[in-house]
PDB file of C-alpha atoms in Angstrom:
ATOM      1  CA  UNK A   1      19.234  16.615 -50.095  1.00  0.00           C
ATOM      2  CA  UNK A   2      20.568  14.875 -47.297  1.00  0.00           C
ATOM      3  CA  UNK A   3      20.955  18.146 -45.419  1.00  0.00           C
ATOM      4  CA  UNK A   4      17.452  19.041 -46.148  1.00  0.00           C
ATOM      5  CA  UNK A   5      16.287  16.103 -44.336  1.00  0.00           C
ATOM      6  CA  UNK A   6      18.638  16.438 -41.257  1.00  0.00           C
ATOM      7  CA  UNK A   7      17.419  20.023 -41.164  1.00  0.00           C
ATOM      8  CA  UNK A   8      13.810  19.053 -41.026  1.00  0.00           C
ATOM      9  CA  UNK A   9      14.766  16.322 -38.634  1.00  0.00           C
ATOM     10  CA  UNK A  10      16.297  18.756 -36.235  1.00  0.00           C
ATOM     11  CA  UNK A  11      13.870  21.279 -36.654  1.00  0.00           C
ATOM     12  CA  UNK A  12      13.337  23.139 -33.256  1.00  0.00           C
ATOM     13  CA  UNK A  13      15.581  20.814 -31.263  1.00  0.00           C
ATOM     14  CA  UNK A  14      16.052  21.986 -27.739  1.00  0.00           C
ATOM     15  CA  UNK A  15      13.559  24.258 -28.069  1.00  0.00           C
ATOM     16  CA  UNK A  16      10.457  22.815 -26.903  1.00  0.00           C
ATOM     17  CA  UNK A  17      10.023  20.815 -23.410  1.00  0.00           C
ATOM     18  CA  UNK A  18       9.500  21.375 -19.445  1.00  0.00           C
ATOM     19  CA  UNK A  19      11.668  21.221 -16.790  1.00  0.00           C
ATOM     20  CA  UNK A  20      12.338  18.055 -16.896  1.00  0.00           C
ATOM     21  CA  UNK A  21      13.275  17.170 -20.249  1.00  0.00           C
ATOM     22  CA  UNK A  22      13.804  18.950 -23.752  1.00  0.00           C
ATOM     23  CA  UNK A  23      11.591  17.387 -26.158  1.00  0.00           C
ATOM     24  CA  UNK A  24       9.681  18.205 -29.267  1.00  0.00           C
ATOM     25  CA  UNK A  25       6.279  16.220 -27.977  1.00  0.00           C
ATOM     26  CA  UNK A  26       3.771  15.709 -25.431  1.00  0.00           C
ATOM     27  CA  UNK A  27       1.977  12.769 -23.813  1.00  0.00           C
ATOM     28  CA  UNK A  28      -1.374  11.708 -23.363  1.00  0.00           C
ATOM     29  CA  UNK A  29      -1.837  10.159 -20.147  1.00  0.00           C
ATOM     30  CA  UNK A  30      -3.835   6.890 -20.626  1.00  0.00           C
ATOM     31  CA  UNK A  31      -5.080   7.035 -16.677  1.00  0.00           C
ATOM     32  CA  UNK A  32      -6.876  10.574 -17.091  1.00  0.00           C
ATOM     33  CA  UNK A  33      -6.636  10.989 -21.088  1.00  0.00           C
ATOM     34  CA  UNK A  34      -5.058  14.481 -20.564  1.00  0.00           C
ATOM     35  CA  UNK A  35      -2.022  15.716 -22.113  1.00  0.00           C
ATOM     36  CA  UNK A  36       1.380  16.789 -20.299  1.00  0.00           C
ATOM     37  CA  UNK A  37       4.548  17.473 -21.134  1.00  0.00           C
ATOM     38  CA  UNK A  38       6.580  14.369 -19.523  1.00  0.00           C
ATOM     39  CA  UNK A  39       5.074  11.816 -16.955  1.00  0.00           C
ATOM     40  CA  UNK A  40       6.975  13.747 -14.447  1.00  0.00           C
ATOM     41  CA  UNK A  41       4.582  16.599 -15.123  1.00  0.00           C
ATOM     42  CA  UNK A  42       1.808  14.707 -14.870  1.00  0.00           C
ATOM     43  CA  UNK A  43       2.629  13.051 -11.468  1.00  0.00           C
ATOM     44  CA  UNK A  44       3.436  16.457 -10.154  1.00  0.00           C
ATOM     45  CA  UNK A  45       0.007  17.734 -11.224  1.00  0.00           C
ATOM     46  CA  UNK A  46      -2.216  14.596  -9.813  1.00  0.00           C
ATOM     47  CA  UNK A  47      -0.549  14.924  -6.663  1.00  0.00           C
ATOM     48  CA  UNK A  48      -1.624  17.926  -5.389  1.00  0.00           C
ATOM     49  CA  UNK A  49      -5.405  17.139  -6.335  1.00  0.00           C
ATOM     50  CA  UNK A  50      -7.680  17.681  -3.335  1.00  0.00           C
ATOM     51  CA  UNK A  51      -9.058  14.760  -3.608  1.00  0.00           C
ATOM     52  CA  UNK A  52      -6.879  12.030  -2.354  1.00  0.00           C
ATOM     53  CA  UNK A  53      -8.807   9.227  -4.735  1.00  0.00           C
ATOM     54  CA  UNK A  54      -7.820  11.239  -8.094  1.00  0.00           C
ATOM     55  CA  UNK A  55      -4.146  11.063  -6.973  1.00  0.00           C
ATOM     56  CA  UNK A  56      -2.439   9.010  -9.562  1.00  0.00           C
ATOM     57  CA  UNK A  57       0.967   7.901 -11.326  1.00  0.00           C
ATOM     58  CA  UNK A  58       1.464   7.423 -14.849  1.00  0.00           C
ATOM     59  CA  UNK A  59       3.086   4.223 -15.838  1.00  0.00           C
ATOM     60  CA  UNK A  60       5.351   5.179 -18.479  1.00  0.00           C
ATOM     61  CA  UNK A  61       5.081   1.798 -20.674  1.00  0.00           C
ATOM     62  CA  UNK A  62       1.267   2.541 -20.875  1.00  0.00           C
ATOM     63  CA  UNK A  63       1.858   5.960 -23.004  1.00  0.00           C
ATOM     64  CA  UNK A  64       0.062   5.371 -26.430  1.00  0.00           C
ATOM     65  CA  UNK A  65      -0.607   8.650 -27.868  1.00  0.00           C
ATOM     66  CA  UNK A  66       1.994  11.667 -28.132  1.00  0.00           C
ATOM     67  CA  UNK A  67       1.293  15.209 -29.819  1.00  0.00           C
ATOM     68  CA  UNK A  68       3.916  16.806 -31.617  1.00  0.00           C
ATOM     69  CA  UNK A  69       4.777  20.286 -30.108  1.00  0.00           C
ATOM     70  CA  UNK A  70       5.830  21.578 -33.699  1.00  0.00           C
ATOM     71  CA  UNK A  71       2.300  21.265 -35.744  1.00  0.00           C
ATOM     72  CA  UNK A  72       0.518  19.812 -32.882  1.00  0.00           C
ATOM     73  CA  UNK A  73      -0.298  16.607 -34.506  1.00  0.00           C
ATOM     74  CA  UNK A  74      -1.576  13.779 -32.132  1.00  0.00           C
ATOM     75  CA  UNK A  75      -0.191  10.325 -33.248  1.00  0.00           C
ATOM     76  CA  UNK A  76       0.853   7.055 -31.872  1.00  0.00           C
ATOM     77  CA  UNK A  77       4.293   6.754 -30.154  1.00  0.00           C
ATOM     78  CA  UNK A  78       7.043   6.928 -32.512  1.00  0.00           C
ATOM     79  CA  UNK A  79      10.374   9.099 -32.780  1.00  0.00           C
ATOM     80  CA  UNK A  80       9.391  11.344 -36.113  1.00  0.00           C
ATOM     81  CA  UNK A  81       6.108  13.014 -36.449  1.00  0.00           C
ATOM     82  CA  UNK A  82       3.936  11.736 -38.944  1.00  0.00           C
ATOM     83  CA  UNK A  83       2.889  14.702 -40.219  1.00  0.00           C
ATOM     84  CA  UNK A  84       5.887  17.378 -39.850  1.00  0.00           C
ATOM     85  CA  UNK A  85       8.434  14.874 -40.036  1.00  0.00           C
ATOM     86  CA  UNK A  86      10.544  16.455 -37.029  1.00  0.00           C
ATOM     87  CA  UNK A  87      12.220  13.931 -34.559  1.00  0.00           C
ATOM     88  CA  UNK A  88      10.218  14.763 -31.451  1.00  0.00           C
ATOM     89  CA  UNK A  89      13.146  13.556 -29.512  1.00  0.00           C
ATOM     90  CA  UNK A  90      17.055  12.914 -30.442  1.00  0.00           C
ATOM     91  CA  UNK A  91      16.899  10.034 -27.821  1.00  0.00           C
ATOM     92  CA  UNK A  92      13.907   7.942 -28.103  1.00  0.00           C
ATOM     93  CA  UNK A  93      12.783   4.624 -26.591  1.00  0.00           C
ATOM     94  CA  UNK A  94      10.077   2.683 -27.626  1.00  0.00           C
ATOM     95  CA  UNK A  95      10.052   0.599 -24.475  1.00  0.00           C
ATOM     96  CA  UNK A  96       9.691   3.454 -22.244  1.00  0.00           C
ATOM     97  CA  UNK A  97       8.159   5.993 -24.519  1.00  0.00           C
ATOM     98  CA  UNK A  98      10.825   8.459 -23.402  1.00  0.00           C
ATOM     99  CA  UNK A  99      11.845  11.517 -25.829  1.00  0.00           C
ATOM    100  CA  UNK A 100      14.903  13.472 -24.825  1.00  0.00           C
ATOM    101  CA  UNK A 101      16.805  16.220 -27.136  1.00  0.00           C
ATOM    102  CA  UNK A 102      19.887  16.506 -24.844  1.00  0.00           C
ATOM    103  CA  UNK A 103      21.648  13.433 -25.500  1.00  0.00           C
ATOM    104  CA  UNK A 104      24.864  14.734 -23.692  1.00  0.00           C
ATOM    105  CA  UNK A 105      22.938  13.022 -20.473  1.00  0.00           C
ATOM    106  CA  UNK A 106      24.392   9.660 -21.973  1.00  0.00           C
ATOM    107  CA  UNK A 107      20.656   8.202 -22.094  1.00  0.00           C
ATOM    108  CA  UNK A 108      20.338   4.004 -22.642  1.00  0.00           C
ATOM    109  CA  UNK A 109      17.661   1.678 -21.610  1.00  0.00           C
ATOM    110  CA  UNK A 110      18.612  -1.204 -19.561  1.00  0.00           C
ATOM    111  CA  UNK A 111      16.230  -4.305 -20.129  1.00  0.00           C
ATOM    112  CA  UNK A 112      16.690  -5.678 -16.579  1.00  0.00           C
ATOM    113  CA  UNK A 113      15.646  -2.678 -15.063  1.00  0.00           C
ATOM    114  CA  UNK A 114      13.292  -2.506 -17.507  1.00  0.00           C
ATOM    115  CA  UNK A 115      13.582   1.663 -17.727  1.00  0.00           C
ATOM    116  CA  UNK A 116      16.044   4.179 -19.282  1.00  0.00           C
ATOM    117  CA  UNK A 117      19.171   5.499 -17.564  1.00  0.00           C
ATOM    118  CA  UNK A 118      21.383   8.220 -18.127  1.00  0.00           C
ATOM    119  CA  UNK A 119      25.216   8.867 -17.748  1.00  0.00           C
ATOM    120  CA  UNK A 120      26.276   6.178 -20.491  1.00  0.00           C
ATOM    121  CA  UNK A 121      25.821   2.524 -20.791  1.00  0.00           C
ATOM    122  CA  UNK A 122      29.481   1.897 -20.758  1.00  0.00           C
ATOM    123  CA  UNK A 123      29.843   3.876 -17.053  1.00  0.00           C
ATOM    124  CA  UNK A 124      27.143   1.177 -15.357  1.00  0.00           C
ATOM    125  CA  UNK A 125      26.483  -2.164 -14.959  1.00  0.00           C
ATOM    126  CA  UNK A 126      23.315  -3.953 -13.777  1.00  0.00           C
ATOM    127  CA  UNK A 127      23.552  -5.610 -10.256  1.00  0.00           C
ATOM    128  CA  UNK A 128      20.951  -8.460 -10.352  1.00  0.00           C
ATOM    129  CA  UNK A 129      20.922  -9.169  -6.685  1.00  0.00           C
ATOM    130  CA  UNK A 130      20.627  -5.370  -5.975  1.00  0.00           C
ATOM    131  CA  UNK A 131      17.989  -5.056  -8.855  1.00  0.00           C
ATOM    132  CA  UNK A 132      19.510  -1.847 -10.300  1.00  0.00           C
ATOM    133  CA  UNK A 133      22.275  -0.331 -12.613  1.00  0.00           C
ATOM    134  CA  UNK A 134      25.291   0.980 -10.521  1.00  0.00           C
ATOM    135  CA  UNK A 135      28.445   2.601 -11.717  1.00  0.00           C
ATOM    136  CA  UNK A 136      31.272   0.311 -12.828  1.00  0.00           C
ATOM    137  CA  UNK A 137      33.554   1.210  -9.938  1.00  0.00           C
ATOM    138  CA  UNK A 138      30.893  -0.518  -7.860  1.00  0.00           C
ATOM    139  CA  UNK A 139      31.384  -3.646  -9.731  1.00  0.00           C
ATOM    140  CA  UNK A 140      32.748  -6.490  -7.019  1.00  0.00           C
ATOM    141  CA  UNK A 141      33.050  -3.546  -4.847  1.00  0.00           C
ATOM    142  CA  UNK A 142      29.956  -3.284  -2.812  1.00  0.00           C
ATOM    143  CA  UNK A 143      27.796  -5.175  -0.266  1.00  0.00           C
ATOM    144  CA  UNK A 144      25.019  -6.288  -2.292  1.00  0.00           C
ATOM    145  CA  UNK A 145      21.104  -5.937  -0.715  1.00  0.00           C
ATOM    146  CA  UNK A 146      18.717  -7.611  -2.433  1.00  0.00           C
ATOM    147  CA  UNK A 147      16.304  -4.940  -4.473  1.00  0.00           C
ATOM    148  CA  UNK A 148      18.258  -2.295  -2.242  1.00  0.00           C
ATOM    149  CA  UNK A 149      16.833   0.276  -4.895  1.00  0.00           C
ATOM    150  CA  UNK A 150      13.428  -0.842  -4.850  1.00  0.00           C
ATOM    151  CA  UNK A 151      12.154   1.140  -1.747  1.00  0.00           C
ATOM    152  CA  UNK A 152      12.451   4.761  -0.777  1.00  0.00           C
ATOM    153  CA  UNK A 153      15.045   7.145   0.573  1.00  0.00           C
ATOM    154  CA  UNK A 154      15.204   6.836   4.257  1.00  0.00           C
ATOM    155  CA  UNK A 155      15.807  10.537   4.522  1.00  0.00           C
ATOM    156  CA  UNK A 156      13.035  12.203   1.899  1.00  0.00           C
ATOM    157  CA  UNK A 157      11.254   9.001   1.258  1.00  0.00           C
ATOM    158  CA  UNK A 158      11.033   9.583  -2.753  1.00  0.00           C
ATOM    159  CA  UNK A 159      10.965   6.476  -4.629  1.00  0.00           C
ATOM    160  CA  UNK A 160      14.532   5.610  -5.543  1.00  0.00           C
ATOM    161  CA  UNK A 161      14.387   3.264  -8.364  1.00  0.00           C
ATOM    162  CA  UNK A 162      13.216   5.443 -10.894  1.00  0.00           C
ATOM    163  CA  UNK A 163      14.454   8.464  -9.544  1.00  0.00           C
ATOM    164  CA  UNK A 164      15.876  11.673 -11.261  1.00  0.00           C
ATOM    165  CA  UNK A 165      18.056  12.264  -8.477  1.00  0.00           C
ATOM    166  CA  UNK A 166      21.833  10.583  -8.050  1.00  0.00           C
ATOM    167  CA  UNK A 167      22.167   8.079  -5.535  1.00  0.00           C
ATOM    168  CA  UNK A 168      24.494   6.712  -3.395  1.00  0.00           C
ATOM    169  CA  UNK A 169      25.583   2.837  -1.956  1.00  0.00           C
ATOM    170  CA  UNK A 170      26.693   3.258   1.497  1.00  0.00           C
ATOM    171  CA  UNK A 171      29.251   0.985   3.136  1.00  0.00           C
ATOM    172  CA  UNK A 172      26.177  -1.433   4.194  1.00  0.00           C
ATOM    173  CA  UNK A 173      24.501  -1.504   0.606  1.00  0.00           C
ATOM    174  CA  UNK A 174      21.678   0.677   1.195  1.00  0.00           C
ATOM    175  CA  UNK A 175      20.767   3.380  -0.865  1.00  0.00           C
ATOM    176  CA  UNK A 176      19.502   6.680  -0.448  1.00  0.00           C
ATOM    177  CA  UNK A 177      19.924  10.514  -2.421  1.00  0.00           C
ATOM    178  CA  UNK A 178      23.176  11.623  -2.754  1.00  0.00           C
ATOM    179  CA  UNK A 179      21.935  14.640  -1.345  1.00  0.00           C
ATOM    180  CA  UNK A 180      20.092  13.723   1.349  1.00  0.00           C
ATOM    181  CA  UNK A 181      23.349  11.411   2.212  1.00  0.00           C
ATOM    182  CA  UNK A 182      24.919  14.769   1.928  1.00  0.00           C
ATOM    183  CA  UNK A 183      22.772  16.765   4.323  1.00  0.00           C
ATOM    184  CA  UNK A 184      22.897  14.140   6.729  1.00  0.00           C
ATOM    185  CA  UNK A 185      26.905  13.830   6.867  1.00  0.00           C
ATOM    186  CA  UNK A 186      26.967  17.506   7.124  1.00  0.00           C
ATOM    187  CA  UNK A 187      24.637  17.364  10.474  1.00  0.00           C
ATOM    188  CA  UNK A 188      27.051  14.978  12.004  1.00  0.00           C
ATOM    189  CA  UNK A 189      24.708  11.660  11.594  1.00  0.00           C
ATOM    190  CA  UNK A 190      27.361   8.848  10.164  1.00  0.00           C
ATOM    191  CA  UNK A 191      25.081   5.666  10.930  1.00  0.00           C
ATOM    192  CA  UNK A 192      22.700   4.245   8.000  1.00  0.00           C
ATOM    193  CA  UNK A 193      19.126   5.186   8.841  1.00  0.00           C
ATOM    194  CA  UNK A 194      18.063   1.571   7.602  1.00  0.00           C
ATOM    195  CA  UNK A 195      20.182  -0.979   9.475  1.00  0.00           C
ATOM    196  CA  UNK A 196      22.553   1.781  11.958  1.00  0.00           C
ATOM    197  CA  UNK A 197      25.800   0.502  10.758  1.00  0.00           C
ATOM    198  CA  UNK A 198      28.601   3.241   9.664  1.00  0.00           C
ATOM    199  CA  UNK A 199      28.228   4.812   6.173  1.00  0.00           C
ATOM    200  CA  UNK A 200      31.897   6.016   5.805  1.00  0.00           C
ATOM    201  CA  UNK A 201      35.471   4.694   7.688  1.00  0.00           C
ATOM    202  CA  UNK A 202      35.373   6.214  10.925  1.00  0.00           C
ATOM    203  CA  UNK A 203      38.653   5.102  12.130  1.00  0.00           C
ATOM    204  CA  UNK A 204      39.977   8.656  12.907  1.00  0.00           C
ATOM    205  CA  UNK A 205      36.378   9.432  14.430  1.00  0.00           C
ATOM    206  CA  UNK A 206      37.148   6.523  17.063  1.00  0.00           C
ATOM    207  CA  UNK A 207      40.334   7.221  17.898  1.00  0.00           C
ATOM    208  CA  UNK A 208      39.398  10.873  18.709  1.00  0.00           C
ATOM    209  CA  UNK A 209      36.754   9.115  20.801  1.00  0.00           C
ATOM    210  CA  UNK A 210      38.959   6.578  22.505  1.00  0.00           C
ATOM    211  CA  UNK A 211      40.943   9.760  23.441  1.00  0.00           C
ATOM    212  CA  UNK A 212      38.495  11.584  24.739  1.00  0.00           C
ATOM    213  CA  UNK A 213      37.662   8.332  27.094  1.00  0.00           C
ATOM    214  CA  UNK A 214      40.919   8.247  28.436  1.00  0.00           C
ATOM    215  CA  UNK A 215      40.722  12.314  29.430  1.00  0.00           C
ATOM    216  CA  UNK A 216      37.606  11.921  30.889  1.00  0.00           C
ATOM    217  CA  UNK A 217      37.602  10.462  34.656  1.00  0.00           C
ATOM    218  CA  UNK A 218      34.202   8.713  35.486  1.00  0.00           C
ATOM    219  CA  UNK A 219      33.092   9.645  38.797  1.00  0.00           C
ATOM    220  CA  UNK A 220      33.766   6.409  41.675  1.00  0.00           C
ATOM    221  CA  UNK A 221      31.032   4.970  41.685  1.00  0.00           C
ATOM    222  CA  UNK A 222      30.731   4.495  38.228  1.00  0.00           C
ATOM    223  CA  UNK A 223      34.424   3.901  37.458  1.00  0.00           C
ATOM    224  CA  UNK A 224      33.978   0.209  37.441  1.00  0.00           C
ATOM    225  CA  UNK A 225      30.400  -0.304  36.237  1.00  0.00           C
ATOM    226  CA  UNK A 226      29.914  -2.902  33.477  1.00  0.00           C
ATOM    227  CA  UNK A 227      27.399  -3.059  30.790  1.00  0.00           C
ATOM    228  CA  UNK A 228      26.457  -5.161  27.701  1.00  0.00           C
ATOM    229  CA  UNK A 229      26.704  -3.768  24.486  1.00  0.00           C
ATOM    230  CA  UNK A 230      25.741  -4.397  20.709  1.00  0.00           C
ATOM    231  CA  UNK A 231      28.011  -3.047  18.157  1.00  0.00           C
ATOM    232  CA  UNK A 232      26.037  -1.735  14.646  1.00  0.00           C
ATOM    233  CA  UNK A 233      28.855  -2.394  12.706  1.00  0.00           C
ATOM    234  CA  UNK A 234      30.248  -6.106  13.426  1.00  0.00           C
ATOM    235  CA  UNK A 235      26.849  -7.335  15.155  1.00  0.00           C
ATOM    236  CA  UNK A 236      29.069  -8.606  18.175  1.00  0.00           C
ATOM    237  CA  UNK A 237      28.399  -8.579  21.630  1.00  0.00           C
ATOM    238  CA  UNK A 238      30.634  -7.418  24.434  1.00  0.00           C
ATOM    239  CA  UNK A 239      30.633  -6.615  28.497  1.00  0.00           C
ATOM    240  CA  UNK A 240      32.796  -3.363  28.593  1.00  0.00           C
ATOM    241  CA  UNK A 241      32.883  -0.974  31.445  1.00  0.00           C
ATOM    242  CA  UNK A 242      30.242   1.939  31.027  1.00  0.00           C
ATOM    243  CA  UNK A 243      31.220   5.699  29.771  1.00  0.00           C
ATOM    244  CA  UNK A 244      29.693   8.481  29.192  1.00  0.00           C
ATOM    245  CA  UNK A 245      30.979   9.372  26.283  1.00  0.00           C
ATOM    246  CA  UNK A 246      30.779   5.943  24.937  1.00  0.00           C
ATOM    247  CA  UNK A 247      31.245   2.324  24.948  1.00  0.00           C
ATOM    248  CA  UNK A 248      33.723   0.732  22.223  1.00  0.00           C
ATOM    249  CA  UNK A 249      33.053  -2.514  20.860  1.00  0.00           C
ATOM    250  CA  UNK A 250      35.673  -4.958  21.984  1.00  0.00           C
ATOM    251  CA  UNK A 251      35.504  -6.658  18.673  1.00  0.00           C
ATOM    252  CA  UNK A 252      36.127  -4.141  16.070  1.00  0.00           C
ATOM    253  CA  UNK A 253      36.803  -0.923  17.960  1.00  0.00           C
ATOM    254  CA  UNK A 254      34.164   0.977  16.843  1.00  0.00           C
ATOM    255  CA  UNK A 255      32.355   3.054  18.625  1.00  0.00           C
ATOM    256  CA  UNK A 256      28.666   2.453  16.719  1.00  0.00           C
ATOM    257  CA  UNK A 257      27.275   0.774  19.862  1.00  0.00           C
ATOM    258  CA  UNK A 258      24.231   0.428  22.168  1.00  0.00           C
ATOM    259  CA  UNK A 259      23.816  -1.128  25.291  1.00  0.00           C
ATOM    260  CA  UNK A 260      21.579  -4.017  25.366  1.00  0.00           C
ATOM    261  CA  UNK A 261      21.836  -4.747  28.837  1.00  0.00           C
ATOM    262  CA  UNK A 262      22.794  -2.878  32.402  1.00  0.00           C
ATOM    263  CA  UNK A 263      24.114  -4.404  35.366  1.00  0.00           C
ATOM    264  CA  UNK A 264      21.370  -5.639  37.823  1.00  0.00           C
TER     265      UNK A 264
END
């Protein structure tokens, strides 16, 4: 008897859904009363509407009705279909109105974030100041920036807080998509697009620049010209000798500096 019940609950598992989720239901969007496989499918569709006024995003918590993909029965949000008895999602969150059959993602609901996350609850903690869940490896090991995840990626401009893509927390505490971060560094950009601080340990790079400075003799007219610089890494201001390759901070030895005042 128990095996029969389980077979009914699991019928069609991983066999329905969309490119975003495996699930055995669709949702009725309360904002436009249309049916979509998931909220991301809804948002992608409406974002392409010609009339800008018609473009809108679905608020996950507002969903009230779902349609079973197995028997096509529309019903209130619930995990088990009231008609055919299948689980419309092996993972189900009544708060987010979220269904997903692929439980290997390690879905969990964070009450403080107010949404579901993936990756396993045991692998994350919620940083109240940053306003989001971070990997436990960052507990007491990151620079807090208030609501750092509640903004758009500075590279692709997608909203980070509920993005499906992996994010990275930089040394400065600001965040961006991991893939955007990777592309940025592959193009030799090593400063945060938001605050201009170095995004990784640049010690070896600064040593190489220092060597180039010593090996590159400036023309006599510029050899003893001084400028005032601001260090983007430590915020210290220093008067240093100008060099075409770069100016080193006299406080932290960083070359991530900018000229703030030239000699009169």
